CSV table of C-alpha atoms in Angstrom, one decimal:
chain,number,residue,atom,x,y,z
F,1,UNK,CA,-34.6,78.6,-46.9
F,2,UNK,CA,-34.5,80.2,-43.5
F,3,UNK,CA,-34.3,83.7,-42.9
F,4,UNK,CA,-31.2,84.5,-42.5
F,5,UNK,CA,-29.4,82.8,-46.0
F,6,UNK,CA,-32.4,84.7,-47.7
F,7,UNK,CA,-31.5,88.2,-45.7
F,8,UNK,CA,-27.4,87.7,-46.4
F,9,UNK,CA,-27.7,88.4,-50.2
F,10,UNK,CA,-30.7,91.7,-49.7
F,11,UNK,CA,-29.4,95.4,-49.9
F,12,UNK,CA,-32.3,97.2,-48.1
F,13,UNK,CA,-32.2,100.8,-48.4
F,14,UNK,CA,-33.4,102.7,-44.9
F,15,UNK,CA,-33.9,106.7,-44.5
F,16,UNK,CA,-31.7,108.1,-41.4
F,17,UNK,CA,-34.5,111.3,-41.1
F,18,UNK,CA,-36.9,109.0,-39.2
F,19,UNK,CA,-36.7,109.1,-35.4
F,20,UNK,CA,-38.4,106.5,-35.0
F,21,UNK,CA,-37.6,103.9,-32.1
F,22,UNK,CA,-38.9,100.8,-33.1
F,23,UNK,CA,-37.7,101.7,-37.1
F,24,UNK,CA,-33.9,101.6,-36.0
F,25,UNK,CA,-35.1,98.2,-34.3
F,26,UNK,CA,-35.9,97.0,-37.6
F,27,UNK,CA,-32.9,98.1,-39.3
F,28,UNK,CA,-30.8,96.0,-36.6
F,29,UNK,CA,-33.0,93.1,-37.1
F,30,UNK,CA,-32.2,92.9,-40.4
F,31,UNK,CA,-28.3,93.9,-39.7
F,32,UNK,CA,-28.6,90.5,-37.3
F,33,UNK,CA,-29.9,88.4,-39.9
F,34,UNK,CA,-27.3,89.5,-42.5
F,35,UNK,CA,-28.6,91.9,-44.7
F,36,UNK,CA,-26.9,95.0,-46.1
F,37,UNK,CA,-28.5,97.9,-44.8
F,38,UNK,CA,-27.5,101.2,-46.9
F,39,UNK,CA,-28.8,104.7,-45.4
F,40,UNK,CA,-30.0,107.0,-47.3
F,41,UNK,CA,-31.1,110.7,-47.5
F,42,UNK,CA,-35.0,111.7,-48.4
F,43,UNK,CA,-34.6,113.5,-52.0
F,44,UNK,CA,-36.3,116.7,-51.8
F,45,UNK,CA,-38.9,116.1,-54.1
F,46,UNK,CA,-42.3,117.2,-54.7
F,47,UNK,CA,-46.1,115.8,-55.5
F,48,UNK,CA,-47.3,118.5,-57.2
F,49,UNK,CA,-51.3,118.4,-57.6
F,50,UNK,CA,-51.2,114.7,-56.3
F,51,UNK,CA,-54.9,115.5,-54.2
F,52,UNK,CA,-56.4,116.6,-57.6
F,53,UNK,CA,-55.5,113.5,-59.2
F,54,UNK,CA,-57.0,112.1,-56.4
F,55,UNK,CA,-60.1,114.5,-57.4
F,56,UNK,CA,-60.2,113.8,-60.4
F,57,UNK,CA,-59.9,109.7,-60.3
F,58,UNK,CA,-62.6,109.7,-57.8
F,59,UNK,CA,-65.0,112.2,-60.3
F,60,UNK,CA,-65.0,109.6,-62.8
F,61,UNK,CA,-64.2,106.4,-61.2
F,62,UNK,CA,-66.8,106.2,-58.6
F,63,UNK,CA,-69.4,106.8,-61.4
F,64,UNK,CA,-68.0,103.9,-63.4
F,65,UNK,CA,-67.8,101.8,-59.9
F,66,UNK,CA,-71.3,101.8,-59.2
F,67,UNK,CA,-72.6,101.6,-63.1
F,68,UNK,CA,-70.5,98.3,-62.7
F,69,UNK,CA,-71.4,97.1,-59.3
F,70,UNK,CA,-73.7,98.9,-57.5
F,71,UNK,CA,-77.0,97.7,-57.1
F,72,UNK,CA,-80.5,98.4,-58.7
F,73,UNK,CA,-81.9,99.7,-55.7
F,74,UNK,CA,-79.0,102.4,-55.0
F,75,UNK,CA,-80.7,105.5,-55.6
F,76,UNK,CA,-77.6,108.0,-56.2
F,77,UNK,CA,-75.0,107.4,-59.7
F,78,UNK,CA,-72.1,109.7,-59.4
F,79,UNK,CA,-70.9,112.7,-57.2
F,80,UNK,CA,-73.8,115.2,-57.7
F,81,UNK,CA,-76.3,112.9,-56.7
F,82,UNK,CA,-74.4,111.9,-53.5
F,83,UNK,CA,-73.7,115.4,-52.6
F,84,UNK,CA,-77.6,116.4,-52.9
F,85,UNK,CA,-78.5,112.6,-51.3
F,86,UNK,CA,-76.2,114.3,-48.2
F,87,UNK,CA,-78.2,117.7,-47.8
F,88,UNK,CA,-81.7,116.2,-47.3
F,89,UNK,CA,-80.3,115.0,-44.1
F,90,UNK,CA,-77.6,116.9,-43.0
F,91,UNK,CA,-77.1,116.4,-39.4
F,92,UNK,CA,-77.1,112.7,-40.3
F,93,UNK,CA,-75.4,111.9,-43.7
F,94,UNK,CA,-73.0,114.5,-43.8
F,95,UNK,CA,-72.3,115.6,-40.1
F,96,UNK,CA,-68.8,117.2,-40.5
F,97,UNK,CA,-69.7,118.5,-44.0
F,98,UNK,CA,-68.9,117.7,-47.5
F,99,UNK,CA,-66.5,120.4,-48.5
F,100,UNK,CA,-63.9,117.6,-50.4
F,101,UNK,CA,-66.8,116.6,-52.5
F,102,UNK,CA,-67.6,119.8,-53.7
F,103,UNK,CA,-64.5,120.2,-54.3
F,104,UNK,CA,-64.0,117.8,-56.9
F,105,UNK,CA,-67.2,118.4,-58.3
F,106,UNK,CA,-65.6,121.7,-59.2
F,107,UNK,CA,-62.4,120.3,-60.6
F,108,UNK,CA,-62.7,120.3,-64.1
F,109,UNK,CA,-59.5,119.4,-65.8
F,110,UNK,CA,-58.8,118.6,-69.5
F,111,UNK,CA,-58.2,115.4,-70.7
F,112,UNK,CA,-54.7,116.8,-71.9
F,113,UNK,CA,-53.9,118.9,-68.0
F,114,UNK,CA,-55.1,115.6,-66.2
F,115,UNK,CA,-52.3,113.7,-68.1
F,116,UNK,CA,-49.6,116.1,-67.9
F,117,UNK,CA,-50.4,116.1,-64.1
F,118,UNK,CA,-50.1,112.4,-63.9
F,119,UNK,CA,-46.6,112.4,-66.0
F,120,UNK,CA,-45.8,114.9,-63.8
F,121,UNK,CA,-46.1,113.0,-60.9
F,122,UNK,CA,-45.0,109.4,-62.3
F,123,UNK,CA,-42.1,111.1,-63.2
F,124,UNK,CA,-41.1,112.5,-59.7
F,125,UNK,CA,-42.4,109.1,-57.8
F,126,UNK,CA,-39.9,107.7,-59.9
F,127,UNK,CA,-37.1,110.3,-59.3
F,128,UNK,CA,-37.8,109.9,-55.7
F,129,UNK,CA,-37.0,106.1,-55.3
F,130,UNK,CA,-34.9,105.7,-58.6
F,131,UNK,CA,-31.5,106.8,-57.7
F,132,UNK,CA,-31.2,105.9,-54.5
F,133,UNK,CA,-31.9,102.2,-55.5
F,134,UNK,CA,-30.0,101.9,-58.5
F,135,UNK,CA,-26.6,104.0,-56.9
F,136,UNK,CA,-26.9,101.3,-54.6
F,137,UNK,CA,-28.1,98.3,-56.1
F,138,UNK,CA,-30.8,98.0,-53.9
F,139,UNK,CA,-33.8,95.3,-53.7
F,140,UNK,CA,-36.2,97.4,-51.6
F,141,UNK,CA,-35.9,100.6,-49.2
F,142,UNK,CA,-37.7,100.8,-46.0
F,143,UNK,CA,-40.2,103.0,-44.6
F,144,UNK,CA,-43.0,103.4,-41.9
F,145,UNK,CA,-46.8,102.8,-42.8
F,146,UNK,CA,-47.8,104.9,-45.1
F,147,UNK,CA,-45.1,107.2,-45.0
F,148,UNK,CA,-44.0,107.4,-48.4
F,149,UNK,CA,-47.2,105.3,-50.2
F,150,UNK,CA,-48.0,108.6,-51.7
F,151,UNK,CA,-43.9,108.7,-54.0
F,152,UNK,CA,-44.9,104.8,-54.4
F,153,UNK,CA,-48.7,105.3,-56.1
F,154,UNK,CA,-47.7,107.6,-58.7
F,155,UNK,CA,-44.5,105.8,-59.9
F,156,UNK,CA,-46.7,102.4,-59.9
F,157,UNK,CA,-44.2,100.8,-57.4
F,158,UNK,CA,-45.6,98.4,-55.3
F,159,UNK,CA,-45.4,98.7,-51.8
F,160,UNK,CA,-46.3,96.1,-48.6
F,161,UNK,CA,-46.5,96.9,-44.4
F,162,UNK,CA,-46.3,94.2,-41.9
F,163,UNK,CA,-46.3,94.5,-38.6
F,164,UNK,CA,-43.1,96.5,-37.2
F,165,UNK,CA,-44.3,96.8,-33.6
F,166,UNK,CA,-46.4,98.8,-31.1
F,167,UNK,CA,-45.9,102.5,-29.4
F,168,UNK,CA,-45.7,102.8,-25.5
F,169,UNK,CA,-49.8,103.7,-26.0
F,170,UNK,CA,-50.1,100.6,-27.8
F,171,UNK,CA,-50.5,102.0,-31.1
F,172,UNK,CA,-49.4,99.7,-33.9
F,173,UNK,CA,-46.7,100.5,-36.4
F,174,UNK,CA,-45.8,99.1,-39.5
F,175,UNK,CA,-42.8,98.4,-41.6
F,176,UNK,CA,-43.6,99.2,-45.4
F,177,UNK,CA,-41.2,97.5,-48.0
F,178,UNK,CA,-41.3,99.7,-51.7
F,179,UNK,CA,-39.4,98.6,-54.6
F,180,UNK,CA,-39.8,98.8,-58.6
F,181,UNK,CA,-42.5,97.6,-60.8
F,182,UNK,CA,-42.3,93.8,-60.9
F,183,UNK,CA,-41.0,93.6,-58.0
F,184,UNK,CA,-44.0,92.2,-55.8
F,185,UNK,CA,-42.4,88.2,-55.6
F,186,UNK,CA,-39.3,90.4,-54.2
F,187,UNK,CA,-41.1,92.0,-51.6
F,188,UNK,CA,-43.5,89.3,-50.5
F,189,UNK,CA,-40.3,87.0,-49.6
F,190,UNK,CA,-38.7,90.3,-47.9
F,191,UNK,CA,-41.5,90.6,-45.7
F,192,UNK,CA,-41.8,87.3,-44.9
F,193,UNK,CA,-38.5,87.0,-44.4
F,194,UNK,CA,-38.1,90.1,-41.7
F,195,UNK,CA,-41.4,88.5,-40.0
F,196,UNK,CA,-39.8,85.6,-39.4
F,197,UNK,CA,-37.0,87.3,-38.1
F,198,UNK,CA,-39.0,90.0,-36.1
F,199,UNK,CA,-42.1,88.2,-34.4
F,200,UNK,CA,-43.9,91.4,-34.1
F,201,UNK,CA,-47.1,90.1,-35.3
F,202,UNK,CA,-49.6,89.6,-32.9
F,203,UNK,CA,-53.2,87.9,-33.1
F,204,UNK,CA,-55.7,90.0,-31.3
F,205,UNK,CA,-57.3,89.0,-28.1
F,206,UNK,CA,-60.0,87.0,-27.8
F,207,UNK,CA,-59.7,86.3,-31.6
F,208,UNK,CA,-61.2,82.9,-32.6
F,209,UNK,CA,-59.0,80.6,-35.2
């Protein structure tokens, strides 16, 4: 199916708050190829505690990461090792400091806070996306890099970027796709679909095929 068939049935959901020059050139692309574009406003909602989750995860996940595949020969097993693994060589190992491991090291959450905090946030990821896609029966909304990856994490909504174009400095941008859980067949077709229709992908120089 080319492009543009797919595109004419989509409702893609795009957020007017982003000044963003080569974003609007998206929105038209997909306006060109026949998809319904619906703007929305950013809901004023909050993450609250998101970086201690992120704290706390990484307290007991890395531990079970490396019990499962680091090797024999690694000489540090979870966070207070890697922090005292740092200070025998400073200047080296931890040359701008280690201030975010020591700060999860001195997280210590309960079970029961941990998973109010994570209900918490599920609950306002969800919030965040919900009503805006449902009010207008949409398939995905549209966003820049990792702009709103954070709202998409703790809902458990999957997300994809693919190339949306480069800054005057050459900087590349992408074009992140989020819908609802199940939705990543949607999505991959979506993106495929807008870089078909886009042809901002570029292979790098002297790259060898």
């Amino acid at each position: 199916m080319k492009p543009e068939a797919f595109l004419k049935e989509k409702r893609l959901g795009y957020y007017k708050g982003y000044d963003d020059t080569l974003y609007v050139l998206a929105v038209q692309a997909f306006k060109k190829a026949g998809a319904t574009l619906v703007e929305l406003k950013r809901p004023e909602i909050d993450l609250p505690q998101f970086v201690r989750v992120l704290n706390l995860d990484m307290k007991t996940d890395l531990p079970a990461y490396i019990s499962k595949y680091g090797s024999d020969k690694l000489s540090v097993k979870d966070l207070n090792e890697i922090t005292t693994y740092n200070k025998q060589d400073s200047l080296v190992r931890m040359p701008y400091g280690q201030k975010l491991l020591y700060g999860v090291l001195a997280d210590s959450a309960s079970t029961e806070e941990f998973t109010a905090i994570k209900d918490t946030l599920e609950r306002n990821g969800r919030q965040f996306f919900d009503e805006s896609i449902k009010t207008n029966n949409l398939d995905a909304v549209l966003s820049i890099n990792n702009y709103m990856v954070g709202y998409a994490a703790v809902a458990k909504y999957p997300a994809i970027t693919v190339p949306m174009g480069y800054k005057e400095t050459n900087q590349p941008m992408g074009l992140t796709f989020i819908a609802p859980t199940l939705s990543e067949a949607k999505l991959l077709e979506l993106a495929f679909a807008y870089e078909q229709i886009s042809k901002m992908r570029k292979t790098p120089v002297d790259f060898d095929e």
